[in-house]
Short mmCIF file of C-alpha atoms and ligand atoms in Angstrom, two decimals:
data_model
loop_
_atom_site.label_atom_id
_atom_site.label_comp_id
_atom_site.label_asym_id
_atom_site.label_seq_id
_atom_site.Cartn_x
_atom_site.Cartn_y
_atom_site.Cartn_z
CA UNK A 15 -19.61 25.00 23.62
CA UNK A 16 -16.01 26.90 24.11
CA UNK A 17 -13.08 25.49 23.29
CA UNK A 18 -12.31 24.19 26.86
CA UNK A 19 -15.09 22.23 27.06
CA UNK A 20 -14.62 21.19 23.25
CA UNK A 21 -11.08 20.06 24.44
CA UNK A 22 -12.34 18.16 27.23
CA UNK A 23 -15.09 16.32 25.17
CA UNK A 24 -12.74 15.18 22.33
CA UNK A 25 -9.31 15.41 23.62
CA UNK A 26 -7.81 14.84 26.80
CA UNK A 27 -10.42 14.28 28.96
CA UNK A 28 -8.60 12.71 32.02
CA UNK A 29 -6.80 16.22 32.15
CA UNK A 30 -9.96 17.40 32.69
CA UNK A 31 -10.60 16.21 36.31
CA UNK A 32 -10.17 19.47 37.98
CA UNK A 33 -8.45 21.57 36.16
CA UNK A 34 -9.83 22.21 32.69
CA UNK A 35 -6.89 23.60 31.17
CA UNK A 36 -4.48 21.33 31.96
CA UNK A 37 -4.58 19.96 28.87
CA UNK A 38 -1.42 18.00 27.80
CA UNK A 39 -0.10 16.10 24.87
CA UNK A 40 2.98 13.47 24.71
CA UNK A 41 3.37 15.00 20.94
CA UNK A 42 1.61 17.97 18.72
CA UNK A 43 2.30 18.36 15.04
CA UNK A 44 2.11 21.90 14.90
CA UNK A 45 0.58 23.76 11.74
CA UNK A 46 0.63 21.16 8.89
CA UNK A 47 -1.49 20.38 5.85
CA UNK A 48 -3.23 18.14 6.94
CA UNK A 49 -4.98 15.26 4.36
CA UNK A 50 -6.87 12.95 5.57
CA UNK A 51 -9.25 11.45 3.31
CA UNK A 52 -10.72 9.20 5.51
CA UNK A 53 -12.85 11.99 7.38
CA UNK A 54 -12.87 14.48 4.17
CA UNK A 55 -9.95 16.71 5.73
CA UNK A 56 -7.74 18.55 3.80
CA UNK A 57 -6.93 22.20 6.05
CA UNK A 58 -4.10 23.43 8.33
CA UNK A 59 -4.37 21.65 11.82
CA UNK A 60 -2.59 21.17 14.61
CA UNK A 61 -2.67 16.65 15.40
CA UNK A 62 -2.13 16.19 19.09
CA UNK A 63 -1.20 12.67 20.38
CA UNK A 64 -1.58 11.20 24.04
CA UNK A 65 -0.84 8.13 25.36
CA UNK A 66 -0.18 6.87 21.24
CA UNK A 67 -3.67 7.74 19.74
CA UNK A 68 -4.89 10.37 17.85
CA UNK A 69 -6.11 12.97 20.34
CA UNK A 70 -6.98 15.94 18.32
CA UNK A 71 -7.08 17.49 15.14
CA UNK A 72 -7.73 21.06 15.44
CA UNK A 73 -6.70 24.49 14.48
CA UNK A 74 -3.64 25.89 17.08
CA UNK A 75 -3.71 23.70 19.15
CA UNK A 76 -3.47 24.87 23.16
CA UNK A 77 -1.95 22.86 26.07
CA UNK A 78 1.64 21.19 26.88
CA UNK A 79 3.19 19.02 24.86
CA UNK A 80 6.28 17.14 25.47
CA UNK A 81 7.58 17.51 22.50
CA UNK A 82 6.65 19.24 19.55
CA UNK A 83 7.33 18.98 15.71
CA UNK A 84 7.24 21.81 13.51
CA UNK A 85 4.95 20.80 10.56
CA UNK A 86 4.53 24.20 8.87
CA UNK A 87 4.74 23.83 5.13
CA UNK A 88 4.43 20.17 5.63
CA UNK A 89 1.81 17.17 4.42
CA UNK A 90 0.73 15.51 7.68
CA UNK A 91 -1.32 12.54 6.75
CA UNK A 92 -2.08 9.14 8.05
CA UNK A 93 0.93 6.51 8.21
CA UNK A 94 1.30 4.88 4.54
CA UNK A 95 0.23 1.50 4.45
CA UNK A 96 1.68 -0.33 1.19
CA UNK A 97 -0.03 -3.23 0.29
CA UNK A 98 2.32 -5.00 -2.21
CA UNK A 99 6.01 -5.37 -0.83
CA UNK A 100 8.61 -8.04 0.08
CA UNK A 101 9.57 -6.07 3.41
CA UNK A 102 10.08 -9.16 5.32
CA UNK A 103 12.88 -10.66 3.29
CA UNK A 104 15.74 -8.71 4.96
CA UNK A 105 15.29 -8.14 8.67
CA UNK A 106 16.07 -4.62 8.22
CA UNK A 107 13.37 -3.59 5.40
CA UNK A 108 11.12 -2.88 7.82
CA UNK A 109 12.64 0.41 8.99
CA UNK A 110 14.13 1.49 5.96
CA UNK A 111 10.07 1.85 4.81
CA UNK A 112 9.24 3.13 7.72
CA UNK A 113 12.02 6.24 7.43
CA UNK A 114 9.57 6.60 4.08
CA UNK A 115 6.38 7.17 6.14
CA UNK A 116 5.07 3.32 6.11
CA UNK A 117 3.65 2.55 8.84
CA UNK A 118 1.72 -0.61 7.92
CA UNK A 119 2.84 -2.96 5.31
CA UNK A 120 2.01 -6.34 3.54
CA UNK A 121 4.93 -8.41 2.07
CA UNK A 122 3.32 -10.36 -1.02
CA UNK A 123 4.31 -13.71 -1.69
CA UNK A 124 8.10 -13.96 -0.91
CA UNK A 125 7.35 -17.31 0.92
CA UNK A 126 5.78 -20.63 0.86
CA UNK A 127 4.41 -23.29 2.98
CA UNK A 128 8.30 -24.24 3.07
CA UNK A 129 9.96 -21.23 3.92
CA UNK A 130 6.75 -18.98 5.19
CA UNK A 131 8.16 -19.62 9.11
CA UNK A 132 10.82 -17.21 9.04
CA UNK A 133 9.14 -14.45 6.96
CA UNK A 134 6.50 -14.95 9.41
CA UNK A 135 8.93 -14.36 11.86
CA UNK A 136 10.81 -11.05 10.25
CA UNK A 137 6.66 -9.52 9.97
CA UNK A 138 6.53 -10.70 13.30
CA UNK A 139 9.69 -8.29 14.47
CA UNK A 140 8.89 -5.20 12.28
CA UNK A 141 8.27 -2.06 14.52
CA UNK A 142 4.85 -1.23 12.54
CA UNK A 143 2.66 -3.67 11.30
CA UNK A 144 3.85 -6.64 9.24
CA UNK A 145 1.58 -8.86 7.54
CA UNK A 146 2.12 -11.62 5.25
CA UNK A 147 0.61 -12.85 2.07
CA UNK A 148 1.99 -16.49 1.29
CA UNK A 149 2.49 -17.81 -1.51
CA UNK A 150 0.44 -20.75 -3.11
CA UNK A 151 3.52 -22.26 -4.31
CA UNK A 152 5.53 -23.87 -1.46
CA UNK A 153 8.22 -22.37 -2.09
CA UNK A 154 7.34 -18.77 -2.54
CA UNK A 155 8.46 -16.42 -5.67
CA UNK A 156 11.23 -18.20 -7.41
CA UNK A 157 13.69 -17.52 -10.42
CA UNK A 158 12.64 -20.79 -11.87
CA UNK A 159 9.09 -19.76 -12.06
CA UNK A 160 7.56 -20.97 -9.16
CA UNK A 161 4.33 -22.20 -10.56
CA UNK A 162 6.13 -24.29 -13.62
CA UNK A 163 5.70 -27.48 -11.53
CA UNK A 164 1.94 -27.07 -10.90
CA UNK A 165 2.61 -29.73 -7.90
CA UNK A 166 4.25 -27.02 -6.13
CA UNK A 167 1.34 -25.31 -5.72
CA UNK A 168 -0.34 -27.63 -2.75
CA UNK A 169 -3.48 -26.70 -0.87
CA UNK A 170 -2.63 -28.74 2.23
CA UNK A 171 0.56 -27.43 2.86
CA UNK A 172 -0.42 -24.16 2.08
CA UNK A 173 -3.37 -24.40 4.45
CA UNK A 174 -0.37 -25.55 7.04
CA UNK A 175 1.37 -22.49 6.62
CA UNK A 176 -2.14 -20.37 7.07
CA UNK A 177 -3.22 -22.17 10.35
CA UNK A 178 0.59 -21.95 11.74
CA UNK A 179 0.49 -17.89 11.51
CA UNK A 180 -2.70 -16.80 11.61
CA UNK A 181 -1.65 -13.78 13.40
CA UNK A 182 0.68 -12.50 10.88
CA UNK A 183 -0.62 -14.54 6.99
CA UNK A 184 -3.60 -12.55 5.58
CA UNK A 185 -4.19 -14.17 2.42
CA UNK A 186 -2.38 -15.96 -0.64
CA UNK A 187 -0.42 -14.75 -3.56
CA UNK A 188 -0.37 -16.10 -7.16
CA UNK A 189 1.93 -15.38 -10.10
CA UNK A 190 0.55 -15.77 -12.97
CA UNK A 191 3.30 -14.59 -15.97
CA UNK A 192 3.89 -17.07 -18.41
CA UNK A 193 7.54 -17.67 -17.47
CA UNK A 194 6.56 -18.08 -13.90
CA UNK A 195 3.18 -20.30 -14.01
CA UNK A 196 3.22 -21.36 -18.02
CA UNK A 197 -0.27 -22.86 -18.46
CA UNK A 198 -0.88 -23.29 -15.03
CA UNK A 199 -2.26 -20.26 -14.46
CA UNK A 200 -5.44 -21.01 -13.57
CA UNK A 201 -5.38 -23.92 -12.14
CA UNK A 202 -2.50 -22.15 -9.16
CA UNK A 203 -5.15 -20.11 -9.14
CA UNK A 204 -7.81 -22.38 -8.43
CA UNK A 205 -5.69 -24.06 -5.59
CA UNK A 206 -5.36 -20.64 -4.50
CA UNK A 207 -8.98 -19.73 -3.65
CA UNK A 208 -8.99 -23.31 -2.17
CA UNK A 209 -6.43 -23.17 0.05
CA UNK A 210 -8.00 -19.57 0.97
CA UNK A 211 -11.73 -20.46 1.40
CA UNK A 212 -11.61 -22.27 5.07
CA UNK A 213 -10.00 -19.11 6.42
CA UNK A 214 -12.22 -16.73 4.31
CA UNK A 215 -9.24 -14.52 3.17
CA UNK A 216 -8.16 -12.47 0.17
CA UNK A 217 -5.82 -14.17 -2.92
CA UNK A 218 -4.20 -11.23 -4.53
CA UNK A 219 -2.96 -11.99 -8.02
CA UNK A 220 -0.14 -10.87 -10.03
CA UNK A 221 -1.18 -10.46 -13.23
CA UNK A 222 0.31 -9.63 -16.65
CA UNK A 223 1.76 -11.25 -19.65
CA UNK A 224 -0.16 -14.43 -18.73
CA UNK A 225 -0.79 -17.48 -21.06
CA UNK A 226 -4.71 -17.50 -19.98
CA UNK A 227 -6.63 -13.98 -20.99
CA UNK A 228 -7.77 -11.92 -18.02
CA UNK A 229 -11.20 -12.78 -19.30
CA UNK A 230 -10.58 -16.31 -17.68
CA UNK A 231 -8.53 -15.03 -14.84
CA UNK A 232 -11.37 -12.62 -13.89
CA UNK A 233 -13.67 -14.96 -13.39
CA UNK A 234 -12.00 -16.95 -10.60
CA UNK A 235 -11.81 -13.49 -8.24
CA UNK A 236 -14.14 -13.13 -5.65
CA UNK A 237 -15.00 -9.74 -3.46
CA UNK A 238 -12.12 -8.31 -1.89
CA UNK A 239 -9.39 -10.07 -4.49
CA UNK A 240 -6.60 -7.98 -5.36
CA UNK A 241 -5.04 -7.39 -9.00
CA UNK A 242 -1.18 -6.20 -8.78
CA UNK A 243 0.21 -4.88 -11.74
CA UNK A 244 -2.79 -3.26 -12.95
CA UNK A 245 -1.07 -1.45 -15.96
CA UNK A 246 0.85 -4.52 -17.07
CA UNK A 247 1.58 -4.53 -20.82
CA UNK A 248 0.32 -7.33 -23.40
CA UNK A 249 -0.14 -9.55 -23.94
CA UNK A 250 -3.25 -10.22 -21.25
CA UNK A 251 -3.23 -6.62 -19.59
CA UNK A 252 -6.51 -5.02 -19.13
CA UNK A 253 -6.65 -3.65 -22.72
CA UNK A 254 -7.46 -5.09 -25.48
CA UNK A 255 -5.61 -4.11 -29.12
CA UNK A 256 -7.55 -0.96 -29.45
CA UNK A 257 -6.19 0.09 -26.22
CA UNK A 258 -10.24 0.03 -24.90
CA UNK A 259 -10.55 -1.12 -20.94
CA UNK A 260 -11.93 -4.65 -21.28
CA UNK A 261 -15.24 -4.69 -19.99
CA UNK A 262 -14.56 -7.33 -18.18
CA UNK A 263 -12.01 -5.53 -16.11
CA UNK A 264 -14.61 -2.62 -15.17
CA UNK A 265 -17.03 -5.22 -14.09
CA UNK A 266 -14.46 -6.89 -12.01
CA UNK A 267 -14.15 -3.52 -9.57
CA UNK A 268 -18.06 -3.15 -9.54
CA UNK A 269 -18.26 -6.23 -8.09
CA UNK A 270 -15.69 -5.59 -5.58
CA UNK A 271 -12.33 -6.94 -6.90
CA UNK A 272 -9.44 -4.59 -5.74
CA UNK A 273 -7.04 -3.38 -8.61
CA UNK A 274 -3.56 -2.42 -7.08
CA UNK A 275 -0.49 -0.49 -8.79
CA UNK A 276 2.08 -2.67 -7.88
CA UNK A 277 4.80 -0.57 -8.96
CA UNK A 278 7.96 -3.01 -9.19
CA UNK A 279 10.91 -2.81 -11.45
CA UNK A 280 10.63 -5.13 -14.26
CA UNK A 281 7.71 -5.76 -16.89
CA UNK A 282 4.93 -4.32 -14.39
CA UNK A 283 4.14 -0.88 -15.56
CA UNK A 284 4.16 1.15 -18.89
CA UNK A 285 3.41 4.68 -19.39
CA UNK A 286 1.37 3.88 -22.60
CA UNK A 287 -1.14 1.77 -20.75
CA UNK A 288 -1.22 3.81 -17.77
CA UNK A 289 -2.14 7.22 -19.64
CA UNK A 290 -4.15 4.70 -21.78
CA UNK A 291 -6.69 3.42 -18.90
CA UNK A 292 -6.72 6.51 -16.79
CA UNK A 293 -8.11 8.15 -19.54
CA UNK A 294 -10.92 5.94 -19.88
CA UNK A 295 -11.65 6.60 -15.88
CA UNK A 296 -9.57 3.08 -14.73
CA UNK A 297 -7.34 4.62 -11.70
CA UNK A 298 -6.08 2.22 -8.90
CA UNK A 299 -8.12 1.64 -5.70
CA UNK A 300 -4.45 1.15 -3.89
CA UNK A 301 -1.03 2.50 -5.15
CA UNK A 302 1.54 0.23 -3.39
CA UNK A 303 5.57 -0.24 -4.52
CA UNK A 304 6.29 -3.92 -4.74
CA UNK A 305 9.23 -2.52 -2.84
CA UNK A 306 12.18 -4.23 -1.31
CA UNK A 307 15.61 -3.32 0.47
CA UNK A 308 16.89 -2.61 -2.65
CA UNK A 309 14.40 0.31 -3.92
CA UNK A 310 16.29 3.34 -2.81
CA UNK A 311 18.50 2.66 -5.76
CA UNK A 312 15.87 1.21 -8.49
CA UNK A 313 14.71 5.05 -10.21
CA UNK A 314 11.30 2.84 -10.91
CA UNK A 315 10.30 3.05 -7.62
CA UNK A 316 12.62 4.92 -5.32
CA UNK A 317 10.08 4.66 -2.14
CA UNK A 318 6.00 4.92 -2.00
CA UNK A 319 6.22 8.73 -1.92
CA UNK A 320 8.12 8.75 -5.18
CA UNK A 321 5.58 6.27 -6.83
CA UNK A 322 2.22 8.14 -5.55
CA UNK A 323 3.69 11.41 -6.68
CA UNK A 324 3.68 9.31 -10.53
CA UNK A 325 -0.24 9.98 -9.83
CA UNK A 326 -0.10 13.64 -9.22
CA UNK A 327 2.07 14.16 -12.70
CA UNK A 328 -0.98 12.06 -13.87
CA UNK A 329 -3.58 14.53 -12.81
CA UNK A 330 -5.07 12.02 -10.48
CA UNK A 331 -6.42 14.61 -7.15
CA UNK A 332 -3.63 14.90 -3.74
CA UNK A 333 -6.34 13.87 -1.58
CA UNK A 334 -7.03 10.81 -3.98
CA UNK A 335 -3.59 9.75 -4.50
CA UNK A 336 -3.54 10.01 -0.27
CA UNK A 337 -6.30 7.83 -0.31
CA UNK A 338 -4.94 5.45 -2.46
CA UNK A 339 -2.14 4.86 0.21
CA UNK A 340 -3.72 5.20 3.52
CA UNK A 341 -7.56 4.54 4.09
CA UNK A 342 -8.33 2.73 1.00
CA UNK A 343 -4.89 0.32 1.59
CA UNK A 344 -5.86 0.08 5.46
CA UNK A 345 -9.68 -1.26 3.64
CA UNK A 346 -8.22 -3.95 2.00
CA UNK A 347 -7.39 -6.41 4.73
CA UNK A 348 -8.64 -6.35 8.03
CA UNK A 349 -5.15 -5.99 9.97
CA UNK A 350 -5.47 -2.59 9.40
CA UNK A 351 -8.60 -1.49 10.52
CA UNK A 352 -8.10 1.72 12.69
CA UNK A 353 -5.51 3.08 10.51
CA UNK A 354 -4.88 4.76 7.43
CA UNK A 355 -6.85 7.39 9.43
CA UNK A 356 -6.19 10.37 11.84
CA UNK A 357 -9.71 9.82 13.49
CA UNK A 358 -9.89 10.71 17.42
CA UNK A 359 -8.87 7.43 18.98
CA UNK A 360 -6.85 6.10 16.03
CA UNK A 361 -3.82 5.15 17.01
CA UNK A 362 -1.06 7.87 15.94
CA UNK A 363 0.61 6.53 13.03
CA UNK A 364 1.52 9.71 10.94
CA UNK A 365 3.31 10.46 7.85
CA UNK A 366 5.08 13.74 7.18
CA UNK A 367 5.81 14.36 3.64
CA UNK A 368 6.63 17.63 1.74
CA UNK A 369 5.45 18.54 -1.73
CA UNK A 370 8.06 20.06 -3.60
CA UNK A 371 7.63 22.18 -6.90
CA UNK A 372 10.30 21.90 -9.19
CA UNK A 373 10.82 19.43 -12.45
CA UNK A 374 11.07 15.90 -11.71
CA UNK A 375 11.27 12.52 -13.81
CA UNK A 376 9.21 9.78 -13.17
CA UNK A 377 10.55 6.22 -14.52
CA UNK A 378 8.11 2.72 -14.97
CA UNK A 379 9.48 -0.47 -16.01
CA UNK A 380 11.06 -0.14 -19.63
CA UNK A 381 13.25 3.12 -18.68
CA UNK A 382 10.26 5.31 -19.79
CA UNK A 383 10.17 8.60 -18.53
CA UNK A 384 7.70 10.91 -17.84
CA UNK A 385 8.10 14.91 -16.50
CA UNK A 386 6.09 16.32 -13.43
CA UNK A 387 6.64 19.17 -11.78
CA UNK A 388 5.47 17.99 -7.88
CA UNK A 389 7.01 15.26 -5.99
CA UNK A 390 6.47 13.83 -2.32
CA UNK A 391 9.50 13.30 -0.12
CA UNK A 392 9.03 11.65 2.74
CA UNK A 393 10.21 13.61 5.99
CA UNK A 394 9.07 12.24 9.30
CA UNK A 395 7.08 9.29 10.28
CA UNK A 396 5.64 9.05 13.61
CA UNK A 397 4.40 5.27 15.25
CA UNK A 398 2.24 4.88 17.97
CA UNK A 399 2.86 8.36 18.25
CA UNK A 400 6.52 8.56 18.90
CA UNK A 401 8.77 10.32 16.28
CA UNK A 402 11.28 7.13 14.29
CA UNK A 403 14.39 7.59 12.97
CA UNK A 404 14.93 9.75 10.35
CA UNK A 405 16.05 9.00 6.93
CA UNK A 406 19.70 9.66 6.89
ZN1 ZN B 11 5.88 -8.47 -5.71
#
């Protein structure tokens, strides 16, 4: 086959009525790295987009495009899909993440059966895709500790909130600290998976520093669960006082519970338990922020580049730590099947990131610092394949 006929079988076939070289893009991204784990790709390529999908991914690229970006020395990779925010508190969180390269995001738990409506409404509004996890307590995460008052946490309404937004709420959130669920851990928990069940979706937990062991907490997740703040200190993390991996925790992922960095600011992450586990083989499935409006200025998380570049310094593989945002994040919930990927026929959500050398600090939640000497900054994102805003 030549490479006309190639670019009429994968590309742009309705150019290829007639004339066969006609071929012709709305957008290429011209000479990047491109990583994309989802199809093993990690080479420099050309990504042309028509008509907002994927179009092709080849090496120089021929044809008219209407406009072109200049990707050389670049990361191009699938759109970033971050799995633990709270995006859809402020109307305009959704495009500050998406001058960071997130294209796809999930805002955990900021409401309840009482206040889910509007959240629902902000996901609703977001230029990329919104989704929303709501929060088994009616009145979503609260400074009071929102699970204190287990009658807060009530199936029916929570069901409400479900069957009213079923186009934006894709699953339930549970805190489960000790100063914001006490001893009712597991029974929110419980109500949880019960509200969940009739609509067959995920509960994603927040664990860490719980009154009930993870041992107990375990064994109310079912396949497809999610644990957020995987590298949460004692007490109840996922080590025991040796510092060994609970064997518990290991036999939580094999039988398919999903354990999620959930970055966050305060309490959530430690550099001792983090170097601790990934030693022993325990790296995230996901690496999400627990971002908000506010994370530009918080040195813990900064945006999801910053935090997935913690994983480089750690040793954890590029193409792994791009997995961990993209096609493994886009795996978790259904809403984002067809991306995390730059597949022919995907729609174009893209992510343009550089890798600088140089010495950088890396922060977690108790002003620990760390020293790596690679960081990703984020530099473009393109949406349905149309070039956003840039970061200013
Ligand atoms: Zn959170």
């Amino acid at each position: 086959m030549n490479r006309r006929q190639f670019l009429c079988a994968s590309a742009a076939s309705f150019a290829c009525v007639g004339n066969v070289s006609a071929a012709t893009y709305d957008l290429v991204i011209k000479g990047g790295r491109v990583i994309d784990p989802s199809v093993g790709l990690d080479a420099i390529r050309d990504v042309a987009i028509v008509a907002g999908k994927i179009a092709a991914v080849e090496a120089d690229i021929k044809g008219n495009a209407a406009e072109t970006i200049d990707a050389r020395g670049k990361i191009v990779a699938p759109g970033l899909i971050d799995i633990h925010t709270h995006a859809a508190r402020v109307a305009e969180g959704a495009r500050i993440c998406l001058q960071d390269g997130v294209t796809g995001w999930v805002d955990c738990g900021s409401a309840g059966a009482d206040n889910i409506d509007q959240i629902a409404a902000t996901a609703r509004a977001a230029p990329q895709i919104g989704r929303v996890l709501v929060n088994i307590s009616r009145t979503g995460n609260a400074p009071d500790g929102e699970l204190m008052d287990i009658n807060r946490a009530n199936v029916g309404l929570a069901r409400g909130a479900i069957a009213r937004h079923l186009d934006v709420v894709i699953g339930l959130k549970a805190r489960l600290t000790h100063d914001i669920a006490g001893t009712n851990d597991l029974e929110g928990l419980r109500r949880a998976q019960e509200a969940a069940a009739p609509f067959g979706l995920p509960v994603m937990i927040h664990m860490g520093q719980s009154v009930s062991p993870m041992r107990a907490i375990l064994t109310l997740l079912k396949r497809g669960d999610i644990v957020t703040h995987m590298y949460a200190p004692a007490p109840n993390g996922i080590l025991d006082d040796e510092g060994r991996l609970f064997p518990d925790v290991a036999a939580a992922r094999r039988r398919g519970v999903i354990f999620d960095l959930g970055n966050g600011g305060n309490g959530h992450l430690r550099w001792d338990v983090v170097e601790r586990a990934t030693k022993q083989g325990f790296w995230p499935d996901t690496l999400s922020t627990d971002w908000t409006a506010n994370s530009r200025e918080n040195l813990s998380v900064i945006d999801l580049p910053n935090v997935m570049s913690k994983f480089i310094m750690l040793g954890m593989p590029l193409a792994q730590v791009i997995a961990s945002a993209t096609v493994n994040a886009a795996r978790v919930f259904p809403a984002f099947d067809d991306r995390g990927t730059l597949n022919i026929g995907a729609p174009a959500d893209v992510a343009i990131m550089e890798l600088r050398e140089g010495t950088f600090e890396f922060v977690d939640n108790y002003k620990g610092t760390r020293t790596g000497h690679q960081r990703l900054f984020p530099v473009a994102t393109v949406l349905a394949g149309k070039r956003t805003a840039p970061r200013a």
